[in-house]
Coordinates of C-alpha atoms in Angstrom, one line a residue:
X2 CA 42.4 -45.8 -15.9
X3 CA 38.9 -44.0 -15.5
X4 CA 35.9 -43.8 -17.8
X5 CA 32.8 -42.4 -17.3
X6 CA 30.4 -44.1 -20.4
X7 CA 26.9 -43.2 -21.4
X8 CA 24.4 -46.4 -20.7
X9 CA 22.4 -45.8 -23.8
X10 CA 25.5 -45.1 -26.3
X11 CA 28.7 -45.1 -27.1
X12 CA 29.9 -42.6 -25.5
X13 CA 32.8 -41.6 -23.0
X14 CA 34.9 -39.8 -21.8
X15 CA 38.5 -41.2 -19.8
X16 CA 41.9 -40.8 -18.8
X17 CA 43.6 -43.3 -21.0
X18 CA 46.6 -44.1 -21.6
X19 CA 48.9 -45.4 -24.6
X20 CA 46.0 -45.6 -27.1
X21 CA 47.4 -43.1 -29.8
X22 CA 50.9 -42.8 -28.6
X23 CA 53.4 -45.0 -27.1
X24 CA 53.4 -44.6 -23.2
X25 CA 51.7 -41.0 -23.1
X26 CA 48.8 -40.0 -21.4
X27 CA 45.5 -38.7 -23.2
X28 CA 42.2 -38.1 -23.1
X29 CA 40.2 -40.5 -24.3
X30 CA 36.8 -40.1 -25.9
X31 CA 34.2 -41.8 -28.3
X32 CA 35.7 -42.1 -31.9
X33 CA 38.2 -39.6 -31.0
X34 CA 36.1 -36.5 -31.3
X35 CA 37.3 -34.5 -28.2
X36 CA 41.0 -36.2 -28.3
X37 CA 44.0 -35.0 -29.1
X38 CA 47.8 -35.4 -28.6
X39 CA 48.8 -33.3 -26.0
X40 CA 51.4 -31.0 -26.4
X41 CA 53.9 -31.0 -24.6
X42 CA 52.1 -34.4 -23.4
X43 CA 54.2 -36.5 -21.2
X44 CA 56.1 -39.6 -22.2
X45 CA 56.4 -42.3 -19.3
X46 CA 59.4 -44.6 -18.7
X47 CA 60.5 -47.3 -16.7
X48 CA 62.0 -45.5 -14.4
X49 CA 58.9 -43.4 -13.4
X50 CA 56.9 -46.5 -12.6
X51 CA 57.9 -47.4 -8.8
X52 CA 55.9 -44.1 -8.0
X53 CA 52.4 -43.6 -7.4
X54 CA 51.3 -41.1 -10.4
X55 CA 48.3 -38.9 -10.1
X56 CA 46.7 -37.7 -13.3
X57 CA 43.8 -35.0 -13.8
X58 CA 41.8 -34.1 -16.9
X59 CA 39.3 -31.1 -16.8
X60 CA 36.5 -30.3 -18.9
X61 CA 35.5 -26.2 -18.6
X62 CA 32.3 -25.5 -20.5
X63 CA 33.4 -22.5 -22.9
X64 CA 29.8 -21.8 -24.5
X65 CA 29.3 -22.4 -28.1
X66 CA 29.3 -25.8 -27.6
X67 CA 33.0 -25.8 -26.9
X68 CA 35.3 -27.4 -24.0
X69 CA 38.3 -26.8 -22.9
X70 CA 40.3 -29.9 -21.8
X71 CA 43.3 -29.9 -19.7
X72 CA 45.4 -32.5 -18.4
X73 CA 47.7 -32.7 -15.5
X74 CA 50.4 -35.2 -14.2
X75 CA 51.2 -35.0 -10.6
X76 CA 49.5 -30.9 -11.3
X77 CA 51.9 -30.4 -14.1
X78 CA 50.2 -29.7 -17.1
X79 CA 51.1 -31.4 -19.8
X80 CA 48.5 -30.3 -22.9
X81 CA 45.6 -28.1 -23.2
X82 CA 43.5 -28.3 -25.8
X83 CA 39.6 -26.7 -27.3
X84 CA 37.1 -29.2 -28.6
X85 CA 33.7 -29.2 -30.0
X86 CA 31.4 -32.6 -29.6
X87 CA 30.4 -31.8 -26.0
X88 CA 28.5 -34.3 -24.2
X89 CA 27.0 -34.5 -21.2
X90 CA 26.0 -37.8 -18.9
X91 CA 22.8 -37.9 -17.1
X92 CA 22.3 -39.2 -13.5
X93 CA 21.0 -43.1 -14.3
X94 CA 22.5 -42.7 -17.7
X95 CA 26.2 -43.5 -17.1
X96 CA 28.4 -45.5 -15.5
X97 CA 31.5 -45.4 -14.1
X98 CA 34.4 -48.0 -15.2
X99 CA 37.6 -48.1 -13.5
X100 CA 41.0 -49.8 -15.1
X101 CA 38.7 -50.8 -18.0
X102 CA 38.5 -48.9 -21.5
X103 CA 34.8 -47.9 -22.8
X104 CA 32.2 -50.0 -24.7
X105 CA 28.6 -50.3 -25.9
X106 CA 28.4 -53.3 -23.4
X107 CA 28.5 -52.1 -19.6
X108 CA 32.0 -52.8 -18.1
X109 CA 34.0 -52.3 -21.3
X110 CA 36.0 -54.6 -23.2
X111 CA 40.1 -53.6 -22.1
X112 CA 41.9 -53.7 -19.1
X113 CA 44.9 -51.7 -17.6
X114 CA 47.6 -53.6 -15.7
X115 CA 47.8 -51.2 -12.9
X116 CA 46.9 -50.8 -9.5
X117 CA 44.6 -47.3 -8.7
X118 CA 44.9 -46.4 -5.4
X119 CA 42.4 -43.9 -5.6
X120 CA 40.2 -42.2 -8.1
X121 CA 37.1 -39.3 -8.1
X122 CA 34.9 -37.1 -10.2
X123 CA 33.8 -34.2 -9.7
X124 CA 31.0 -31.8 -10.9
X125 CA 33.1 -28.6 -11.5
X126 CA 36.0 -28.1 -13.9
X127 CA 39.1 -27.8 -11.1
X128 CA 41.7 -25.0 -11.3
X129 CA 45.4 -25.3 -11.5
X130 CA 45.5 -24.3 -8.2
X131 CA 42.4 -26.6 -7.0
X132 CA 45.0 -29.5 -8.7
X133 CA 48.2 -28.6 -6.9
X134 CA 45.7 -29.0 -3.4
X135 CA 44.6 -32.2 -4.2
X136 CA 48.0 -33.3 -5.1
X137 CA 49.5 -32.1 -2.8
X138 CA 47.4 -33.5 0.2
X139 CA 48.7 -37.1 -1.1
X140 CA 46.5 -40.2 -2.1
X141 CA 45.1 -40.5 1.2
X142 CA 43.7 -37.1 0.7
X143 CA 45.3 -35.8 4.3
X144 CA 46.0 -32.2 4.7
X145 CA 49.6 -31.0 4.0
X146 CA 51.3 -30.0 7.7
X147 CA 52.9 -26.5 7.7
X148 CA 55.5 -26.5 10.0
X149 CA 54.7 -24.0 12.7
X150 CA 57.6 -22.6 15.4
X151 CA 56.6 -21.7 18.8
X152 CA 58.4 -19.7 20.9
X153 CA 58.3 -17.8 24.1
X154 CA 58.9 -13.8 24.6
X155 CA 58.7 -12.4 28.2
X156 CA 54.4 -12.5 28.8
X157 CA 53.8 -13.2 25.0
X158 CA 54.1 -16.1 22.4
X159 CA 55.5 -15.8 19.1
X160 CA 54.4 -17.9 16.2
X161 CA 56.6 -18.3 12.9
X162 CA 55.9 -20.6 9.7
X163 CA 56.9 -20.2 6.0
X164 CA 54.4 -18.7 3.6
X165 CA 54.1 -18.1 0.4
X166 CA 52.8 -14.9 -1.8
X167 CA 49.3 -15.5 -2.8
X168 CA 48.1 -17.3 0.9
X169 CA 46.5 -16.2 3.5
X170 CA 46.8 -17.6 7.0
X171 CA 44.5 -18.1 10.0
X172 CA 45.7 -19.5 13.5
X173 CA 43.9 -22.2 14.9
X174 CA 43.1 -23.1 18.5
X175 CA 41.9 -25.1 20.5
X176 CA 42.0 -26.8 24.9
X177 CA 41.0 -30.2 23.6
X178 CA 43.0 -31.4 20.3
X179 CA 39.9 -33.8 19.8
X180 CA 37.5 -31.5 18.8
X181 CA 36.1 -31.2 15.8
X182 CA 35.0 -33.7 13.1
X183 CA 37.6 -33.1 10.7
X184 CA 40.5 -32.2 13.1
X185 CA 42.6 -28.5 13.3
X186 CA 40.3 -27.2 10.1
X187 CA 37.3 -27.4 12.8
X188 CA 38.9 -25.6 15.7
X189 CA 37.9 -21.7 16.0
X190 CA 39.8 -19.0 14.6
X191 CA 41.8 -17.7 17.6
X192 CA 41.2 -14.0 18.8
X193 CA 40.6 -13.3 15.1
X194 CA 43.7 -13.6 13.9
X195 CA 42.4 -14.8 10.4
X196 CA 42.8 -13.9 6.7
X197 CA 46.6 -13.1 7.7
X198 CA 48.2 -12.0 4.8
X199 CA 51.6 -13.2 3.4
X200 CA 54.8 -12.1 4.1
X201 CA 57.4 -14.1 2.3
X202 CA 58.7 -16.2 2.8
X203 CA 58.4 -16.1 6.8
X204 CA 55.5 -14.7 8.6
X205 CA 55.7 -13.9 12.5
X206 CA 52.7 -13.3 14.5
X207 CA 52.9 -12.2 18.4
X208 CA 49.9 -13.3 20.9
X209 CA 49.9 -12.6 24.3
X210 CA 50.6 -15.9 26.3
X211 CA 46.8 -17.3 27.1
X212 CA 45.7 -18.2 30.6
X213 CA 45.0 -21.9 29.9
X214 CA 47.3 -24.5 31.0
X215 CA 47.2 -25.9 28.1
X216 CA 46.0 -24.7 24.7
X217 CA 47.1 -26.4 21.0
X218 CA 47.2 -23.9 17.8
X219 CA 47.7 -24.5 14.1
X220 CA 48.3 -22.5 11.2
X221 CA 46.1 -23.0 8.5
X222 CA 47.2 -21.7 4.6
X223 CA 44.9 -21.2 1.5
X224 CA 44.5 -19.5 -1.7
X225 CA 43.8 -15.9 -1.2
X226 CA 40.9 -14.5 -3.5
X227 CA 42.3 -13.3 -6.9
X228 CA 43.3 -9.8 -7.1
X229 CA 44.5 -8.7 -10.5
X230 CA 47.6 -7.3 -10.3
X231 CA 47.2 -6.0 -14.0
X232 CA 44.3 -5.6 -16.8
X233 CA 43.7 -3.3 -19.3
X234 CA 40.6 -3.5 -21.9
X235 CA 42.4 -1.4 -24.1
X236 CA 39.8 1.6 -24.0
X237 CA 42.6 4.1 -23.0
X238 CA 44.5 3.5 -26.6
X239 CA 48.2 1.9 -26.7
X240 CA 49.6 3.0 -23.4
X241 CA 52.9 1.3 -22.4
X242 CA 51.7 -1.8 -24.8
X243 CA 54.4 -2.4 -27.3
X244 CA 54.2 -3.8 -31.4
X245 CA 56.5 -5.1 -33.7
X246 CA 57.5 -7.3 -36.4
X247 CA 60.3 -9.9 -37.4
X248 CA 58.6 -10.8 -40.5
X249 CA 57.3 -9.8 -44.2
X250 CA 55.2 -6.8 -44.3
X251 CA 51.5 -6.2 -44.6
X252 CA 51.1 -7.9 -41.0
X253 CA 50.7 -5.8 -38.1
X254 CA 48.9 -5.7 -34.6
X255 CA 46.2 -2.8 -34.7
X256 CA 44.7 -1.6 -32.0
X257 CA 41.0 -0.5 -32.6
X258 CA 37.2 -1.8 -33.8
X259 CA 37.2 -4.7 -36.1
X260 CA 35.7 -4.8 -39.4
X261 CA 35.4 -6.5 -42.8
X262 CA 37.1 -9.9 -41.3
X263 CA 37.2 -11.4 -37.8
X264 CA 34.9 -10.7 -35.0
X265 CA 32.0 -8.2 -35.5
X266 CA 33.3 -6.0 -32.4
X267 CA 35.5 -6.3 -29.7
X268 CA 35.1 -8.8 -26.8
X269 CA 34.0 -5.3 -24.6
X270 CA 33.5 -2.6 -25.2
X271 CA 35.1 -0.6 -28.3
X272 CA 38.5 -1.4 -29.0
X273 CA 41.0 -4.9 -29.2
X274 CA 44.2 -5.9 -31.2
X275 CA 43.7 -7.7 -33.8
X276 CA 46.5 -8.9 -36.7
X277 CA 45.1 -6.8 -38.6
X278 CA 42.0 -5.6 -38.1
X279 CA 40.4 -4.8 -41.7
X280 CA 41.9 -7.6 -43.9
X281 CA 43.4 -11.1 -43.5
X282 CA 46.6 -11.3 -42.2
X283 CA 49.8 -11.9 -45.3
X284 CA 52.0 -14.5 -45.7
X285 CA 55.9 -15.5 -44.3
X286 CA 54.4 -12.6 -41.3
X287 CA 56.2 -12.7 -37.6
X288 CA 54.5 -10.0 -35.8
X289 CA 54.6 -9.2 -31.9
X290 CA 52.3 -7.7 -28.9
X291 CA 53.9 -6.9 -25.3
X292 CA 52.6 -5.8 -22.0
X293 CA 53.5 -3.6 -20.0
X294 CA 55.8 -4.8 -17.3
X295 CA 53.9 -6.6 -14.7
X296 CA 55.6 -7.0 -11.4
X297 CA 54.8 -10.6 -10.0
X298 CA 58.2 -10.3 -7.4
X299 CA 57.0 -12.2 -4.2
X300 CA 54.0 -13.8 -5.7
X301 CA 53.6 -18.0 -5.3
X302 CA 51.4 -18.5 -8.3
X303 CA 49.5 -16.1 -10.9
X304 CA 46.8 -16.3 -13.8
X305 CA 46.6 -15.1 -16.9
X306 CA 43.3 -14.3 -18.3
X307 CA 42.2 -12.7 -21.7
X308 CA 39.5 -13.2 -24.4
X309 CA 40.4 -13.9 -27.8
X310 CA 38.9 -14.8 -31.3
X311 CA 40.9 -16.9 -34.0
X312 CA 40.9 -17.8 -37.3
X313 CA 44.2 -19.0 -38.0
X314 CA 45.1 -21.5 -40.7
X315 CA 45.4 -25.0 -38.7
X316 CA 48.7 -26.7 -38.7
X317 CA 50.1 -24.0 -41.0
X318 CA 49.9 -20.6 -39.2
X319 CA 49.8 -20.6 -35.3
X320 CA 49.8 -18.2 -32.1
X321 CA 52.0 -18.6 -29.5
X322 CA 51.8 -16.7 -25.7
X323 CA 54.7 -16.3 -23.9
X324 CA 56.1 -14.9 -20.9
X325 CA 59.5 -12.6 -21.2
X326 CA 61.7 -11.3 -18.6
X327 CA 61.1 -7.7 -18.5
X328 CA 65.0 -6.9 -18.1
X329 CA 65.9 -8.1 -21.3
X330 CA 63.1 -9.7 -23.1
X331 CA 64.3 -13.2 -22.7
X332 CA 61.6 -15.8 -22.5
X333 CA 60.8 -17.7 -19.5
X334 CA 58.1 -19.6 -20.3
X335 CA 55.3 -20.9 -22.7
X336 CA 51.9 -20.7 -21.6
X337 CA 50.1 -21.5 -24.5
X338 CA 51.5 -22.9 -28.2
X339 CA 50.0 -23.7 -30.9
X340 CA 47.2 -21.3 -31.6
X341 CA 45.2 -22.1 -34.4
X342 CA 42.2 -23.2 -36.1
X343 CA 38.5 -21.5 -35.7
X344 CA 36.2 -20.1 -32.9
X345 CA 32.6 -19.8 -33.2
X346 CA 32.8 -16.5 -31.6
X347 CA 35.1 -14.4 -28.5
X348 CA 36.5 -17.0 -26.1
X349 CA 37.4 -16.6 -22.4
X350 CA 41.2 -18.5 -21.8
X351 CA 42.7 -18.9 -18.3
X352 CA 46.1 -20.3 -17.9
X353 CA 48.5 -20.5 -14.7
X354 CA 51.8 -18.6 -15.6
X355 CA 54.2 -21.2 -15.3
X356 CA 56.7 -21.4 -12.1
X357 CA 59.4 -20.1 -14.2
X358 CA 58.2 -16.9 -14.5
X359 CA 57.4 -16.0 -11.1
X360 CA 59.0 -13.8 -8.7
X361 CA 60.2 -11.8 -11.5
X362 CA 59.2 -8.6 -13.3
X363 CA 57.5 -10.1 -16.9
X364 CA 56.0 -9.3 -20.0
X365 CA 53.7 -11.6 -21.8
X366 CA 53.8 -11.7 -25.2
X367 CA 51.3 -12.4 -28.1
X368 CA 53.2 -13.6 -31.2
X369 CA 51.5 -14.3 -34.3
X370 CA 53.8 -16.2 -37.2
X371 CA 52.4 -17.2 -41.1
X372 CA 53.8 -19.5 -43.5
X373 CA 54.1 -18.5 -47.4
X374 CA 50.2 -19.9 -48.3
X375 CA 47.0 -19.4 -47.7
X376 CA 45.8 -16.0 -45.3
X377 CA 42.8 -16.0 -43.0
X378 CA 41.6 -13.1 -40.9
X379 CA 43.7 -13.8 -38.0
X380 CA 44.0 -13.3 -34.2
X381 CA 42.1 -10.9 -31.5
X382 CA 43.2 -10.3 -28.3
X383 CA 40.9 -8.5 -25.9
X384 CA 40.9 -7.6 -21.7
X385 CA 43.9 -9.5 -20.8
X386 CA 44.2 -9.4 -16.9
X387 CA 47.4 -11.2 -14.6
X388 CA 45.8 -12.3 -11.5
X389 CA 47.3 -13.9 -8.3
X390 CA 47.3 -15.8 -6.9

């Protein structure tokens, strides 16, 4: 659909689309070496074809010459995925192809029966919530209208819209509703009522009436700045953290310095978990790490941050987070599945906490499973942190 190729080699990067599997989504790159099916990935059909379809593939430098790609469909994520092989195109070194796969001639040498509305790049890896915005404000990349009731109240006005935990709100105004270049986002900020924080799901906001005989407001929503509603770097020991085990013994998650195996300290400062933190982790294990509760009632979207460092047998042994509800330990939601494979060193992961789970009281939990073979030195978990929005 969209391929950005290197002039002097064969190399790209794209958003391509039954290559590797039959009508699903990937990303595409040169001989495969940053591509991988997506999981859960997203399998279209017939019936999904009268609709426009936006998709999104980010690339977040990671360090260590790592990337982590994500791919969206209409800002669903549908796979997320580390790779090494990180390239980078150079201005007057690339090109851009649209509807056309890659090639070591300019213009590339397949086409895609499809019509593309619209299509961009841009020079920064978006967030999940960036996504949703640029989703949401449609193809013709309008703004999306939040309704806003007006009503009268004796020498006052009285303004009420929905909102959502997470926003914040600042009212709009202006005499003449054709100022500004880009519309309402241009008008001033009106007697500065701004940065209005959420009250879900309605806000109401009292003015006295103004003195102009005619005068236009809007309400204008965004993202508030993150605020972590929970972190811990583990320095003040176990706390209301919680371990266990479903499986064989001789696997456990430890809470201290690693040594012998693994990382050569904790991701900051002292102390991380670690399945086991002086020796490989055994065979047939099924071992468990909860949070404490975290209370994410009222909240329209949330982040879950941590570092980690793995070496997990690939394909064999895996990782898996998950969110619980905290009432009975029931799972909501997967955030991330399978963990595996080998990091160079301590690596930075941010993933939205899926819709599921919000409004509730949750848990997440880190769950580590073996088969019966071969044992490597396992999983670290370090600072984990629940953001919101």
């Amino acid at each position: 659909m969209i391929t950005i190729d290197k002039l002097s080699a064969d190399t790209f990067d794209g958003i391509i689309f039954a290559e590797r599997q039959v009508n699903r989504w990937m990303n595409g790159s040169s001989f495969f070496r940053r591509t991988q099916d997506l999981n859960p990935g997203f399998a279209e059909t017939q019936a999904n074809l009268p609709e426009p379809i936006m998709m999104a593939i980010t690339y977040e430098d990671i360090g260590g010459g790592q990337v982590r790609i994500t791919v969206y469909r209409n800002a669903e994520e549908i796979g997320s995925y580390n790779s090494g092989n990180f390239r980078t195109w150079p201005t007057g070194d690339a090109e851009i192809i649209f509807g056309k796969r890659h090639g070591a001639m300019p213009g590339g040498p397949g086409a895609l029966d499809a019509l593309i509305h619209s299509a961009s790049i841009y020079d920064l890896a978006a967030t999940a919530s960036q996504i949703e915005d640029i989703y949401a404000a449609g193809p013709d990349g309008g703004a999306t209208k939040l309704p806003l009731d007006v009503s009268a109240s004796g020498d006052d006005l009285v303004f009420t819209w929905p909102s959502l935990g997470g926003k914040l709100y600042n009212l709009r105004s202006e005499t003449d509703p054709s100022v500004g270049e880009e519309g309402p986002v241009d008008w001033p900020i009106y007697d500065g009522h701004m940065d209005i924080e959420a009250n879900p799901p309605e806000n109401t906001l009292t003015i006295p009436r103004p003195d102009d005989p005619a005068r236009f407001f809007v309400i204008e929503e965004f993202d508030a700045p993150p605020v972590a509603v929970f972190s811990d770097d583990f320095e003040g020991g176990l706390g209301e953290w919680t371990i266990g085990s479903d499986g064989e013994a001789g696997t456990a998650w430890e809470l201290g310095s690693p040594s012998n195996v693994g990382p050569d300290a904790a991701n900051s400062p002292d102390n991380c978990f670690g399945t086991n933190l002086s020796s490989n982790y055994q065979t047939d294990a099924d071992v468990w790490l909860r949070s404490p509760v975290i209370d994410l009632t009222g909240v329209g979207g949330a982040t879950l941050n941590f570092s980690q460092f793995v070496d997990i047998e690939e394909g064999f042994d895996s990782g898996e987070v998950v969110v619980l509800d905290a009432a009975d330990d029931s799972q909501l939601a997967v955030i991330e599945s399978p963990v595996d494979g080998v990091t160079a060193d301590w690596e930075d992961v941010r993933k939205s906490i899926p819709a599921a789970a919000l409004g509730k009281a949750i848990k997440i939990e880190f769950r580590f499973t073996s088969d019966d073979l071969e044992n490597y030195a396992g999983w670290y978990v370090d600072d984990v942190a629940v953001t919101v929005p």
